[in-house]
C-alpha cells in the first residue's frame, strides 16, 4: 500500500503534463531557431530572442522581436509554423494524434489529459473528437490556403504557395505571424477583399472552439445545441458585429487608417480590425495610427479573446457571457443567473468572476511594472502591449520590437 501511494503521488496531473509539454516544445523550438540555418544571414540568434519567438509561436501570440518574413530563413519559418500548429492544436492533441496513427490504445489517464487539453465536456468519445479536430483542422487550413493561393502566387510566384499555407495555418491557429516582411503585417493587402475575408473566416472558425465545431457538425437542430455552444455563438456574433460598427465609426474619418479607402474596403477593414484582436494578431491598418477610441476598442477585444477549447486566448467569450447574464439578472432582481431557460450554477459564476479578477489583476501589475521600467513610453502603448501579451493577440504599437 505505501508503494502504491508513493506512485500515485509521483503521477503528474493532466494540467502538469500539459504545462511540461508546452515548456518542452518551446525549449526545443528555441534551440532549433538558434541554428545558423534558421536565419537568412546564417548567424546564431541569441537564446533570449529565440525563446521569446518560440514562446510566442507555441502560445500563438504573434509578438516578435525579429521580422518573421525577412530575418528567418525558410527552415526557420517552417520551425515557427510547426510550433504554431502544435500550439494551436495543443501539445497533448498532437501527441495523441501520433498515438492514434501508430495504432496504440489510449489509456484512461491519457483520455483525461486530452479532455483537459481541449476543454471537452466529458471523457467519453474523446478519441473520436480528437480525430474530428485533426481532420477538421487540416481540411479548413487546406481550403484557406487554396482560396488565397491565386493572390499570393500572382504576387510572389512559386513562393506564394508557401505564403498561402503559412498564413492559412497562422490565421486558423490565431497566431498572427506573417512572412510578408517589413513588419507591416497585412497592410499591403488591405484592399484585397479575398485575403482579408478568408483570413477573417479562418480566425473566427479557429476561435469558436473544437467542441462547438463538433456540436454544429453533429446536431440536426439548433435547439439541441448545448448552452455552451449557444453562448459562444451569441457572444462571438455580438463582438464581431458590434466591433465592426464601432471600429467603422471610430476610424472612418481617420486619414492614417481607412478614411481614403472605398466604402467596401472601409467595411472589410473595420470587420478585420474587430476580428483579429480576438487573439489573431494580424493588422491590415496601422495600429499606431488608430484613434485612441479605436485602440481602446482593440484592447477590450484582445482582453476578451476567443472561446474555450479553441486556438484563441483571452479570458474567453463564455466568461464574458456568464458575467453579462449575471449582471443583468442582478439588475432585474433575480436570484439566479439564467439564459436560454437554463440556470448557471453558483460555482460557474464564481469561476467567471475569479477569472476576470485574476486576469485584470495580472494586467494591472505588469502594466505598473512596465510603466516604471520603460521610460519615455506612453501609458497607452504599455497597456496595449500588456493586454496583447495576456490575450495572446500579437498586436503591437511598436514597443515590443523596440
mmCIF file of C-alpha atoms in Angstrom:
data_model
loop_
_atom_site.group_PDB
_atom_site.id
_atom_site.type_symbol
_atom_site.label_atom_id
_atom_site.label_comp_id
_atom_site.label_asym_id
_atom_site.label_seq_id
_atom_site.Cartn_x
_atom_site.Cartn_y
_atom_site.Cartn_z
ATOM 1 C CA UNK A 1 0.000 0.000 0.000
ATOM 2 C CA UNK A 2 2.717 2.583 0.830
ATOM 3 C CA UNK A 3 4.416 1.907 -2.530
ATOM 4 C CA UNK A 4 1.114 2.405 -4.367
ATOM 5 C CA UNK A 5 0.532 5.703 -2.543
ATOM 6 C CA UNK A 6 4.044 6.885 -3.493
ATOM 7 C CA UNK A 7 3.371 6.028 -7.141
ATOM 8 C CA UNK A 8 0.088 7.946 -7.057
ATOM 9 C CA UNK A 9 1.790 10.981 -5.544
ATOM 10 C CA UNK A 10 4.524 10.898 -8.189
ATOM 11 C CA UNK A 11 1.993 10.678 -11.020
ATOM 12 C CA UNK A 12 1.629 14.028 -12.736
ATOM 13 C CA UNK A 13 -1.776 15.619 -13.082
ATOM 14 C CA UNK A 14 -3.164 16.310 -16.548
ATOM 15 C CA UNK A 15 -2.525 20.040 -16.166
ATOM 16 C CA UNK A 16 1.094 19.424 -15.136
ATOM 17 C CA UNK A 17 1.566 17.204 -18.201
ATOM 18 C CA UNK A 18 0.130 19.933 -20.453
ATOM 19 C CA UNK A 19 2.377 22.611 -18.926
ATOM 20 C CA UNK A 20 5.511 20.440 -19.157
ATOM 21 C CA UNK A 21 4.608 19.510 -22.731
ATOM 22 C CA UNK A 22 4.317 23.154 -23.748
ATOM 23 C CA UNK A 23 7.573 24.017 -21.946
ATOM 24 C CA UNK A 24 9.406 21.172 -23.676
ATOM 25 C CA UNK A 25 8.181 22.160 -27.141
ATOM 26 C CA UNK A 26 9.089 25.817 -26.517
ATOM 27 C CA UNK A 27 12.620 24.929 -25.387
ATOM 28 C CA UNK A 28 13.192 22.562 -28.320
ATOM 29 C CA UNK A 29 11.874 25.177 -30.757
ATOM 30 C CA UNK A 30 14.122 27.863 -29.244
ATOM 31 C CA UNK A 31 17.179 25.640 -29.695
ATOM 32 C CA UNK A 32 16.274 24.912 -33.340
ATOM 33 C CA UNK A 33 15.877 28.626 -34.041
ATOM 34 C CA UNK A 34 19.374 29.252 -32.662
ATOM 35 C CA UNK A 35 20.875 27.214 -35.517
ATOM 36 C CA UNK A 36 22.534 29.315 -38.278
ATOM 37 C CA UNK A 37 20.344 27.560 -40.867
ATOM 38 C CA UNK A 38 17.288 29.195 -39.258
ATOM 39 C CA UNK A 39 18.244 32.732 -40.336
ATOM 40 C CA UNK A 40 18.710 34.279 -43.761
ATOM 41 C CA UNK A 41 22.068 35.727 -42.650
ATOM 42 C CA UNK A 42 23.300 32.342 -41.387
ATOM 43 C CA UNK A 43 24.031 33.709 -37.918
ATOM 44 C CA UNK A 44 23.342 32.369 -34.425
ATOM 45 C CA UNK A 45 20.391 34.171 -32.837
ATOM 46 C CA UNK A 46 20.668 34.929 -29.087
ATOM 47 C CA UNK A 47 18.773 32.457 -26.889
ATOM 48 C CA UNK A 48 16.589 35.134 -25.304
ATOM 49 C CA UNK A 49 15.275 36.135 -28.762
ATOM 50 C CA UNK A 50 14.671 32.554 -29.914
ATOM 51 C CA UNK A 51 12.999 31.710 -26.594
ATOM 52 C CA UNK A 52 10.687 34.715 -26.983
ATOM 53 C CA UNK A 53 9.887 33.751 -30.595
ATOM 54 C CA UNK A 54 9.260 30.090 -29.738
ATOM 55 C CA UNK A 55 7.065 31.041 -26.782
ATOM 56 C CA UNK A 56 5.107 33.480 -28.931
ATOM 57 C CA UNK A 57 4.618 30.790 -31.608
ATOM 58 C CA UNK A 58 3.563 27.949 -29.297
ATOM 59 C CA UNK A 59 1.289 30.240 -27.303
ATOM 60 C CA UNK A 60 0.005 31.563 -30.680
ATOM 61 C CA UNK A 61 0.646 35.128 -29.556
ATOM 62 C CA UNK A 62 2.288 36.705 -32.602
ATOM 63 C CA UNK A 63 4.515 39.216 -30.837
ATOM 64 C CA UNK A 64 8.002 39.148 -32.387
ATOM 65 C CA UNK A 65 11.399 40.746 -31.861
ATOM 66 C CA UNK A 66 12.644 39.868 -35.364
ATOM 67 C CA UNK A 67 10.623 40.206 -38.562
ATOM 68 C CA UNK A 68 9.440 36.695 -39.480
ATOM 69 C CA UNK A 69 9.479 37.242 -43.240
ATOM 70 C CA UNK A 70 12.934 38.788 -43.625
ATOM 71 C CA UNK A 71 15.012 37.607 -40.652
ATOM 72 C CA UNK A 72 14.166 33.897 -40.579
ATOM 73 C CA UNK A 73 15.049 31.532 -43.441
ATOM 74 C CA UNK A 74 12.566 29.056 -44.929
ATOM 75 C CA UNK A 75 13.797 26.482 -42.405
ATOM 76 C CA UNK A 76 13.321 28.954 -39.542
ATOM 77 C CA UNK A 77 9.855 29.854 -40.795
ATOM 78 C CA UNK A 78 8.992 26.131 -41.042
ATOM 79 C CA UNK A 79 10.068 25.665 -37.407
ATOM 80 C CA UNK A 80 7.893 28.619 -36.356
ATOM 81 C CA UNK A 81 4.951 27.279 -38.377
ATOM 82 C CA UNK A 82 5.309 23.832 -36.749
ATOM 83 C CA UNK A 83 5.332 25.492 -33.313
ATOM 84 C CA UNK A 84 2.210 27.463 -34.256
ATOM 85 C CA UNK A 85 0.407 24.318 -35.390
ATOM 86 C CA UNK A 86 1.357 22.448 -32.218
ATOM 87 C CA UNK A 87 0.328 25.405 -30.070
ATOM 88 C CA UNK A 88 -2.967 25.833 -31.897
ATOM 89 C CA UNK A 89 -3.965 22.187 -31.648
ATOM 90 C CA UNK A 90 -2.386 21.669 -28.254
ATOM 91 C CA UNK A 91 0.653 19.585 -27.368
ATOM 92 C CA UNK A 92 -1.475 16.768 -25.957
ATOM 93 C CA UNK A 93 -3.699 16.645 -29.042
ATOM 94 C CA UNK A 94 -0.662 16.430 -31.324
ATOM 95 C CA UNK A 95 0.901 13.699 -29.157
ATOM 96 C CA UNK A 96 -2.405 11.809 -29.158
ATOM 97 C CA UNK A 97 -2.566 12.051 -32.958
ATOM 98 C CA UNK A 98 0.778 10.229 -33.238
ATOM 99 C CA UNK A 99 -0.509 7.544 -30.868
ATOM 100 C CA UNK A 100 -3.646 7.151 -32.987
ATOM 101 C CA UNK A 101 -1.622 6.916 -36.207
ATOM 102 C CA UNK A 102 0.616 4.250 -34.697
ATOM 103 C CA UNK A 103 -2.427 2.210 -33.648
ATOM 104 C CA UNK A 104 -1.676 2.394 -29.926
ATOM 105 C CA UNK A 105 -4.504 2.307 -27.399
ATOM 106 C CA UNK A 106 -5.184 5.478 -25.419
ATOM 107 C CA UNK A 107 -5.266 4.898 -21.659
ATOM 108 C CA UNK A 108 -7.880 6.416 -19.341
ATOM 109 C CA UNK A 109 -5.271 8.782 -17.892
ATOM 110 C CA UNK A 110 -4.338 9.933 -21.390
ATOM 111 C CA UNK A 111 -8.008 10.415 -22.276
ATOM 112 C CA UNK A 112 -8.482 12.554 -19.167
ATOM 113 C CA UNK A 113 -5.472 14.685 -20.143
ATOM 114 C CA UNK A 114 -6.847 15.056 -23.683
ATOM 115 C CA UNK A 115 -10.171 16.169 -22.214
ATOM 116 C CA UNK A 116 -8.487 18.934 -20.192
ATOM 117 C CA UNK A 117 -6.317 19.956 -23.154
ATOM 118 C CA UNK A 118 -9.260 20.676 -25.476
ATOM 119 C CA UNK A 119 -11.828 21.614 -22.783
ATOM 120 C CA UNK A 120 -14.104 18.731 -23.773
ATOM 121 C CA UNK A 121 -17.268 18.351 -21.656
ATOM 122 C CA UNK A 122 -16.679 14.631 -20.967
ATOM 123 C CA UNK A 123 -14.113 11.853 -21.357
ATOM 124 C CA UNK A 124 -16.462 9.649 -23.361
ATOM 125 C CA UNK A 125 -15.884 9.991 -27.107
ATOM 126 C CA UNK A 126 -12.683 11.987 -26.606
ATOM 127 C CA UNK A 127 -10.717 9.894 -29.124
ATOM 128 C CA UNK A 128 -13.443 10.357 -31.738
ATOM 129 C CA UNK A 129 -13.474 14.104 -31.018
ATOM 130 C CA UNK A 130 -9.670 14.262 -31.386
ATOM 131 C CA UNK A 131 -9.884 12.596 -34.793
ATOM 132 C CA UNK A 132 -12.585 15.068 -35.790
ATOM 133 C CA UNK A 133 -10.419 18.002 -34.633
ATOM 134 C CA UNK A 134 -7.396 16.827 -36.613
ATOM 135 C CA UNK A 135 -9.349 16.171 -39.806
ATOM 136 C CA UNK A 136 -11.317 19.404 -39.481
ATOM 137 C CA UNK A 137 -8.212 21.473 -38.770
ATOM 138 C CA UNK A 138 -6.219 20.240 -41.764
ATOM 139 C CA UNK A 139 -9.240 20.469 -44.084
ATOM 140 C CA UNK A 140 -10.046 24.065 -43.080
ATOM 141 C CA UNK A 141 -6.379 25.113 -43.311
ATOM 142 C CA UNK A 142 -6.116 23.477 -46.751
ATOM 143 C CA UNK A 143 -9.243 25.241 -48.029
ATOM 144 C CA UNK A 144 -7.960 28.551 -46.652
ATOM 145 C CA UNK A 145 -4.595 28.105 -48.365
ATOM 146 C CA UNK A 146 -6.253 27.175 -51.689
ATOM 147 C CA UNK A 147 -8.514 30.242 -51.518
ATOM 148 C CA UNK A 148 -5.516 32.582 -51.070
ATOM 149 C CA UNK A 149 -3.210 30.696 -53.432
ATOM 150 C CA UNK A 150 -4.088 32.667 -56.630
ATOM 151 C CA UNK A 151 -3.462 36.000 -54.898
ATOM 152 C CA UNK A 152 -0.085 35.084 -53.378
ATOM 153 C CA UNK A 153 1.140 33.187 -56.459
ATOM 154 C CA UNK A 154 0.236 36.184 -58.630
ATOM 155 C CA UNK A 155 2.357 38.474 -56.445
ATOM 156 C CA UNK A 156 5.182 36.150 -55.344
ATOM 157 C CA UNK A 157 5.347 33.333 -57.924
ATOM 158 C CA UNK A 158 6.039 29.821 -56.610
ATOM 159 C CA UNK A 159 6.855 31.202 -53.141
ATOM 160 C CA UNK A 160 3.187 32.164 -52.998
ATOM 161 C CA UNK A 161 2.331 28.508 -52.243
ATOM 162 C CA UNK A 162 4.370 28.627 -49.030
ATOM 163 C CA UNK A 163 2.932 32.029 -48.131
ATOM 164 C CA UNK A 164 -0.654 30.842 -48.635
ATOM 165 C CA UNK A 165 -0.051 27.774 -46.440
ATOM 166 C CA UNK A 166 1.790 29.757 -43.755
ATOM 167 C CA UNK A 167 -0.869 32.465 -43.466
ATOM 168 C CA UNK A 168 -3.730 29.968 -43.522
ATOM 169 C CA UNK A 169 -2.290 27.997 -40.585
ATOM 170 C CA UNK A 170 -1.271 31.173 -38.757
ATOM 171 C CA UNK A 171 -4.786 32.615 -39.120
ATOM 172 C CA UNK A 172 -6.650 29.451 -38.149
ATOM 173 C CA UNK A 173 -4.412 28.988 -35.095
ATOM 174 C CA UNK A 174 -4.962 32.673 -34.227
ATOM 175 C CA UNK A 175 -1.191 33.199 -34.196
ATOM 176 C CA UNK A 176 -0.807 36.395 -36.226
ATOM 177 C CA UNK A 177 2.638 35.568 -37.643
ATOM 178 C CA UNK A 178 3.174 36.683 -41.237
ATOM 179 C CA UNK A 179 6.009 36.195 -43.748
ATOM 180 C CA UNK A 180 5.352 39.258 -45.899
ATOM 181 C CA UNK A 181 8.397 41.054 -44.486
ATOM 182 C CA UNK A 182 8.987 44.681 -43.470
ATOM 183 C CA UNK A 183 6.948 44.195 -40.273
ATOM 184 C CA UNK A 184 3.798 45.716 -41.763
ATOM 185 C CA UNK A 185 1.649 42.596 -41.384
ATOM 186 C CA UNK A 186 -1.205 42.683 -43.955
ATOM 187 C CA UNK A 187 -1.250 46.426 -44.624
ATOM 188 C CA UNK A 188 -0.097 45.841 -48.227
ATOM 189 C CA UNK A 189 -3.186 43.613 -48.752
ATOM 190 C CA UNK A 190 -5.755 45.839 -47.036
ATOM 191 C CA UNK A 191 -7.591 46.456 -50.328
ATOM 192 C CA UNK A 192 -7.645 42.771 -51.281
ATOM 193 C CA UNK A 193 -11.069 41.566 -50.180
ATOM 194 C CA UNK A 194 -10.246 37.878 -50.802
ATOM 195 C CA UNK A 195 -7.245 37.779 -48.455
ATOM 196 C CA UNK A 196 -8.924 39.885 -45.763
ATOM 197 C CA UNK A 197 -12.171 37.863 -45.753
ATOM 198 C CA UNK A 198 -10.524 34.417 -45.976
ATOM 199 C CA UNK A 199 -8.217 35.216 -43.064
ATOM 200 C CA UNK A 200 -11.162 36.643 -41.079
ATOM 201 C CA UNK A 201 -13.181 33.450 -41.582
ATOM 202 C CA UNK A 202 -10.215 31.283 -40.569
ATOM 203 C CA UNK A 203 -9.695 33.364 -37.416
ATOM 204 C CA UNK A 204 -13.377 33.157 -36.436
ATOM 205 C CA UNK A 205 -13.566 29.387 -37.026
ATOM 206 C CA UNK A 206 -10.361 28.820 -35.071
ATOM 207 C CA UNK A 207 -11.675 30.967 -32.213
ATOM 208 C CA UNK A 208 -15.013 29.166 -31.812
ATOM 209 C CA UNK A 209 -13.620 26.079 -30.103
ATOM 210 C CA UNK A 210 -13.344 22.424 -31.027
ATOM 211 C CA UNK A 211 -16.404 21.282 -29.061
ATOM 212 C CA UNK A 212 -18.555 23.909 -30.798
ATOM 213 C CA UNK A 213 -17.435 22.588 -34.192
ATOM 214 C CA UNK A 214 -18.338 19.057 -33.190
ATOM 215 C CA UNK A 215 -21.797 20.053 -31.964
ATOM 216 C CA UNK A 216 -22.600 22.129 -35.042
ATOM 217 C CA UNK A 217 -21.445 19.247 -37.263
ATOM 218 C CA UNK A 218 -23.433 16.509 -35.485
ATOM 219 C CA UNK A 219 -26.551 18.333 -34.226
ATOM 220 C CA UNK A 220 -29.521 18.288 -36.583
ATOM 221 C CA UNK A 221 -31.300 21.177 -34.842
ATOM 222 C CA UNK A 222 -30.001 24.370 -33.246
ATOM 223 C CA UNK A 223 -32.330 23.674 -30.314
ATOM 224 C CA UNK A 224 -30.268 20.616 -29.383
ATOM 225 C CA UNK A 225 -27.017 22.572 -29.254
ATOM 226 C CA UNK A 226 -25.644 22.939 -25.724
ATOM 227 C CA UNK A 227 -25.881 26.181 -23.785
ATOM 228 C CA UNK A 228 -22.078 26.441 -24.059
ATOM 229 C CA UNK A 229 -22.176 26.486 -27.866
ATOM 230 C CA UNK A 230 -25.151 28.863 -27.936
ATOM 231 C CA UNK A 231 -23.323 31.248 -25.622
ATOM 232 C CA UNK A 232 -20.145 31.064 -27.744
ATOM 233 C CA UNK A 233 -22.048 31.766 -30.982
ATOM 234 C CA UNK A 234 -24.087 34.593 -29.423
ATOM 235 C CA UNK A 235 -21.151 36.419 -27.810
ATOM 236 C CA UNK A 236 -18.901 35.888 -30.853
ATOM 237 C CA UNK A 237 -21.540 37.328 -33.180
ATOM 238 C CA UNK A 238 -22.118 40.283 -30.864
ATOM 239 C CA UNK A 239 -18.397 41.052 -30.595
ATOM 240 C CA UNK A 240 -17.800 40.789 -34.353
ATOM 241 C CA UNK A 241 -20.847 42.835 -35.408
ATOM 242 C CA UNK A 242 -20.564 45.383 -32.599
ATOM 243 C CA UNK A 243 -16.797 45.651 -33.040
ATOM 244 C CA UNK A 244 -17.144 46.221 -36.784
ATOM 245 C CA UNK A 245 -19.696 49.007 -36.371
ATOM 246 C CA UNK A 246 -17.726 50.751 -33.617
ATOM 247 C CA UNK A 247 -14.410 50.444 -35.472
ATOM 248 C CA UNK A 248 -16.018 51.891 -38.604
ATOM 249 C CA UNK A 249 -17.434 54.749 -36.524
ATOM 250 C CA UNK A 250 -14.102 55.486 -34.808
ATOM 251 C CA UNK A 251 -11.861 55.209 -37.894
ATOM 252 C CA UNK A 252 -13.894 56.200 -40.976
ATOM 253 C CA UNK A 253 -12.555 59.792 -40.886
ATOM 254 C CA UNK A 254 -9.010 58.865 -39.823
ATOM 255 C CA UNK A 255 -6.531 59.532 -42.695
ATOM 256 C CA UNK A 256 -3.951 57.248 -41.051
ATOM 257 C CA UNK A 257 -6.223 54.200 -41.294
ATOM 258 C CA UNK A 258 -9.306 53.895 -43.556
ATOM 259 C CA UNK A 259 -10.598 57.376 -44.491
ATOM 260 C CA UNK A 260 -9.065 57.259 -48.002
ATOM 261 C CA UNK A 261 -10.485 53.804 -48.798
ATOM 262 C CA UNK A 262 -13.679 52.966 -50.701
ATOM 263 C CA UNK A 263 -16.780 52.138 -48.643
ATOM 264 C CA UNK A 264 -16.358 48.381 -49.218
ATOM 265 C CA UNK A 265 -12.712 48.479 -48.144
ATOM 266 C CA UNK A 266 -13.592 50.607 -45.123
ATOM 267 C CA UNK A 267 -16.166 47.996 -44.114
ATOM 268 C CA UNK A 268 -13.923 44.958 -44.704
ATOM 269 C CA UNK A 269 -11.002 46.533 -42.823
ATOM 270 C CA UNK A 270 -13.281 47.527 -39.942
ATOM 271 C CA UNK A 271 -14.554 43.938 -39.906
ATOM 272 C CA UNK A 272 -10.999 42.581 -39.925
ATOM 273 C CA UNK A 273 -9.963 45.030 -37.185
ATOM 274 C CA UNK A 274 -12.783 43.684 -34.979
ATOM 275 C CA UNK A 275 -11.954 40.018 -35.706
ATOM 276 C CA UNK A 276 -8.156 39.957 -35.458
ATOM 277 C CA UNK A 277 -7.786 41.389 -31.894
ATOM 278 C CA UNK A 278 -9.579 38.269 -30.631
ATOM 279 C CA UNK A 279 -6.011 36.839 -30.419
ATOM 280 C CA UNK A 280 -5.129 36.549 -34.131
ATOM 281 C CA UNK A 281 -2.597 39.392 -34.205
ATOM 282 C CA UNK A 282 -2.751 40.414 -37.871
ATOM 283 C CA UNK A 283 -3.430 44.022 -38.780
ATOM 284 C CA UNK A 284 -4.479 45.463 -42.127
ATOM 285 C CA UNK A 285 -4.392 49.078 -40.930
ATOM 286 C CA UNK A 286 -1.817 50.892 -38.801
ATOM 287 C CA UNK A 287 -2.390 50.115 -35.115
ATOM 288 C CA UNK A 288 -0.315 53.097 -34.015
ATOM 289 C CA UNK A 289 -2.240 55.314 -36.435
ATOM 290 C CA UNK A 290 -5.624 54.392 -34.957
ATOM 291 C CA UNK A 291 -7.632 56.851 -32.943
ATOM 292 C CA UNK A 292 -7.495 56.478 -29.165
ATOM 293 C CA UNK A 293 -11.052 55.107 -29.272
ATOM 294 C CA UNK A 294 -10.032 52.519 -31.883
ATOM 295 C CA UNK A 295 -7.029 51.441 -29.833
ATOM 296 C CA UNK A 296 -9.123 51.157 -26.676
ATOM 297 C CA UNK A 297 -11.751 49.066 -28.502
ATOM 298 C CA UNK A 298 -8.911 46.806 -29.677
ATOM 299 C CA UNK A 299 -7.721 46.463 -26.071
ATOM 300 C CA UNK A 300 -11.191 45.335 -24.942
ATOM 301 C CA UNK A 301 -11.429 42.762 -27.751
ATOM 302 C CA UNK A 302 -7.918 41.435 -27.011
ATOM 303 C CA UNK A 303 -8.748 41.022 -23.325
ATOM 304 C CA UNK A 304 -11.918 39.032 -24.092
ATOM 305 C CA UNK A 305 -10.278 36.814 -26.735
ATOM 306 C CA UNK A 306 -11.835 33.678 -28.186
ATOM 307 C CA UNK A 307 -13.734 30.690 -26.788
ATOM 308 C CA UNK A 308 -12.754 27.764 -24.523
ATOM 309 C CA UNK A 309 -11.092 24.829 -26.244
ATOM 310 C CA UNK A 310 -10.179 26.955 -29.260
ATOM 311 C CA UNK A 311 -6.905 28.194 -30.711
ATOM 312 C CA UNK A 312 -7.538 31.633 -29.183
ATOM 313 C CA UNK A 313 -6.564 33.217 -25.867
ATOM 314 C CA UNK A 314 -8.057 35.904 -23.613
ATOM 315 C CA UNK A 315 -10.449 35.366 -20.708
ATOM 316 C CA UNK A 316 -12.871 33.742 -23.209
ATOM 317 C CA UNK A 317 -16.275 34.630 -24.635
ATOM 318 C CA UNK A 318 -18.142 32.315 -22.263
ATOM 319 C CA UNK A 319 -16.651 34.087 -19.242
ATOM 320 C CA UNK A 320 -17.931 37.407 -20.537
ATOM 321 C CA UNK A 321 -21.281 35.786 -21.356
ATOM 322 C CA UNK A 322 -21.696 34.456 -17.810
ATOM 323 C CA UNK A 323 -20.718 37.838 -16.336
ATOM 324 C CA UNK A 324 -23.173 39.739 -18.552
ATOM 325 C CA UNK A 325 -26.027 37.347 -17.735
ATOM 326 C CA UNK A 326 -25.230 37.580 -14.006
ATOM 327 C CA UNK A 327 -25.171 41.389 -14.035
ATOM 328 C CA UNK A 328 -28.473 41.532 -15.953
ATOM 329 C CA UNK A 329 -30.021 39.052 -13.509
ATOM 330 C CA UNK A 330 -28.894 41.146 -10.518
ATOM 331 C CA UNK A 331 -30.298 44.323 -12.102
ATOM 332 C CA UNK A 332 -33.624 42.566 -12.669
ATOM 333 C CA UNK A 333 -33.660 41.377 -9.060
ATOM 334 C CA UNK A 334 -33.354 37.692 -9.929
ATOM 335 C CA UNK A 335 -31.594 35.343 -7.573
ATOM 336 C CA UNK A 336 -30.136 33.062 -10.255
ATOM 337 C CA UNK A 337 -28.253 33.748 -13.476
ATOM 338 C CA UNK A 338 -30.419 32.403 -16.276
ATOM 339 C CA UNK A 339 -30.204 32.309 -20.077
ATOM 340 C CA UNK A 340 -31.866 30.152 -22.764
ATOM 341 C CA UNK A 341 -34.208 28.913 -19.986
ATOM 342 C CA UNK A 342 -31.284 27.394 -18.112
ATOM 343 C CA UNK A 343 -29.614 28.442 -14.892
ATOM 344 C CA UNK A 344 -25.916 28.860 -14.288
ATOM 345 C CA UNK A 345 -24.592 27.198 -11.145
ATOM 346 C CA UNK A 346 -23.109 29.407 -8.449
ATOM 347 C CA UNK A 347 -19.737 27.698 -8.948
ATOM 348 C CA UNK A 348 -19.691 28.708 -12.625
ATOM 349 C CA UNK A 349 -20.500 32.328 -11.784
ATOM 350 C CA UNK A 350 -17.803 32.385 -9.074
ATOM 351 C CA UNK A 351 -15.249 30.945 -11.512
ATOM 352 C CA UNK A 352 -16.108 33.597 -14.110
ATOM 353 C CA UNK A 353 -15.642 36.451 -11.633
ATOM 354 C CA UNK A 354 -12.442 34.848 -10.302
ATOM 355 C CA UNK A 355 -11.001 34.554 -13.815
ATOM 356 C CA UNK A 356 -11.874 38.191 -14.557
ATOM 357 C CA UNK A 357 -10.290 39.338 -11.302
ATOM 358 C CA UNK A 358 -7.090 37.318 -11.803
ATOM 359 C CA UNK A 359 -6.738 38.472 -15.422
ATOM 360 C CA UNK A 360 -7.359 42.112 -14.578
ATOM 361 C CA UNK A 361 -5.002 41.987 -11.566
ATOM 362 C CA UNK A 362 -2.211 40.441 -13.646
ATOM 363 C CA UNK A 363 -2.619 43.092 -16.339
ATOM 364 C CA UNK A 364 -2.563 45.899 -13.764
ATOM 365 C CA UNK A 365 0.598 44.579 -12.056
ATOM 366 C CA UNK A 366 2.502 44.093 -15.323
ATOM 367 C CA UNK A 367 1.388 47.484 -16.657
ATOM 368 C CA UNK A 368 2.557 49.124 -13.436
ATOM 369 C CA UNK A 369 5.953 47.395 -13.609
ATOM 370 C CA UNK A 370 6.472 48.322 -17.268
ATOM 371 C CA UNK A 371 5.396 51.913 -16.554
ATOM 372 C CA UNK A 372 8.258 52.064 -14.049
ATOM 373 C CA UNK A 373 10.928 50.331 -16.182
ATOM 374 C CA UNK A 374 10.112 51.711 -19.648
ATOM 375 C CA UNK A 375 10.975 55.400 -19.506
ATOM 376 C CA UNK A 376 9.718 57.771 -22.192
ATOM 377 C CA UNK A 377 6.884 55.445 -23.267
ATOM 378 C CA UNK A 378 3.212 56.380 -23.223
ATOM 379 C CA UNK A 379 0.812 54.610 -20.894
ATOM 380 C CA UNK A 380 -1.414 53.563 -23.821
ATOM 381 C CA UNK A 381 1.416 51.719 -25.595
ATOM 382 C CA UNK A 382 2.382 49.869 -22.381
ATOM 383 C CA UNK A 383 -1.230 48.978 -21.550
ATOM 384 C CA UNK A 384 -1.865 47.921 -25.166
ATOM 385 C CA UNK A 385 1.232 45.692 -25.222
ATOM 386 C CA UNK A 386 0.402 44.099 -21.866
ATOM 387 C CA UNK A 387 -3.160 43.237 -22.909
ATOM 388 C CA UNK A 388 -1.844 41.913 -26.228
ATOM 389 C CA UNK A 389 0.546 39.559 -24.426
ATOM 390 C CA UNK A 390 -2.056 38.481 -21.855
ATOM 391 C CA UNK A 391 -4.664 37.763 -24.530
ATOM 392 C CA UNK A 392 -2.032 36.186 -26.833
ATOM 393 C CA UNK A 393 -3.168 38.643 -29.502
ATOM 394 C CA UNK A 394 0.174 39.650 -31.014
ATOM 395 C CA UNK A 395 -0.819 43.203 -31.924
ATOM 396 C CA UNK A 396 1.664 45.925 -31.036
ATOM 397 C CA UNK A 397 2.115 49.678 -31.108
ATOM 398 C CA UNK A 398 5.840 49.118 -31.622
ATOM 399 C CA UNK A 399 7.024 48.719 -28.032
ATOM 400 C CA UNK A 400 7.921 45.000 -28.120
ATOM 401 C CA UNK A 401 10.068 45.074 -31.296
ATOM 402 C CA UNK A 402 11.887 48.148 -29.978
#
